[in-house]
Phi, psi and omega in degrees: 000314180296318180297320179296318178301318181285324178301316180293316182295319180282359177055051179268163181304142184300331184265009184292340181261353182283120175078008180246148176292156184303321182295327178293315178298317179299319179295321178295319178296316179299320178297322177298320178289331175292325179290320181225087184302150178284156177290133178256135175241130187256141179213159177230139178289178177273128181300136176281143175297144180300333179293339177258318183296314183302305180299324179295314180298316178301316181292321179296322180297327183255013179295136173270105185282150178295154183296334178229140179303143179285352178224118182281159173083009180253144178273090183206149176288319181219147179214122183230138175246124176255144180255119181284140180082003178232166177286130175245082188307123181088353183232022184300316181294318177298316179299320178295320178298319179293319175301323177297318178299311182292323178296324178289316186284315187200087185302336182265001183290128179252119172216153183249349179221147177228129175270135178233127183229161173233124178057043174285136172202157182066224175055059176304132183200169174241139175271090189298334182274356178292141176244355179203190179295172176222167174252146180226139180224142169232144185219145174154185182266002182300143186256329187229139173078206179081011179291148176272125180252130183228128175296147179272189177304327179249136186294349180271007177230147179229128173275128177251108190248121175277113180250009184295120182058022184222165178240137179229148178260120182228169176251103181288359177278353171261154179300133179214159182200174179244131175294152176303155181218162179210165175096009178150183182284150176229120175255148174225147179230000000 
């Protein structure tokens, strides 16, 4: 479905997806977007209070990451999934810090899982298990890049969202990814 949406938006030949593997179609679509780039819309999240940001950043720096990422196929140094309302053995303090962020941002927001990453970038994907919007935060010493990119209602637009030390509400049911970054570590929640 997503490939068809992009094939139409990039105005590619109707038969480019017939008989070809999905990765071939995706490469043709990417070439189409290089020829005619999508419109970018820029946004910035709401800054987190230092009373919440500081403890979360400290905890992320000393997190003992699992030996294997909890989600395969992502371009990230570390990937951890925490379950809200359940025991997260070894990650209790981190889970409390995340609960503090969500209580500050939206006390009535209900979610049962939270993804926590270190140096995530690229990896366009859809969060198939999402049933509503999600919140996104990035924290770290990175100096350049690291914006969260989210496709809009129309495939010809991309929201470029600065989430550094801030929280943004996005819809993970649309294709999204993280721009490359440099100058230090980047954590995301």
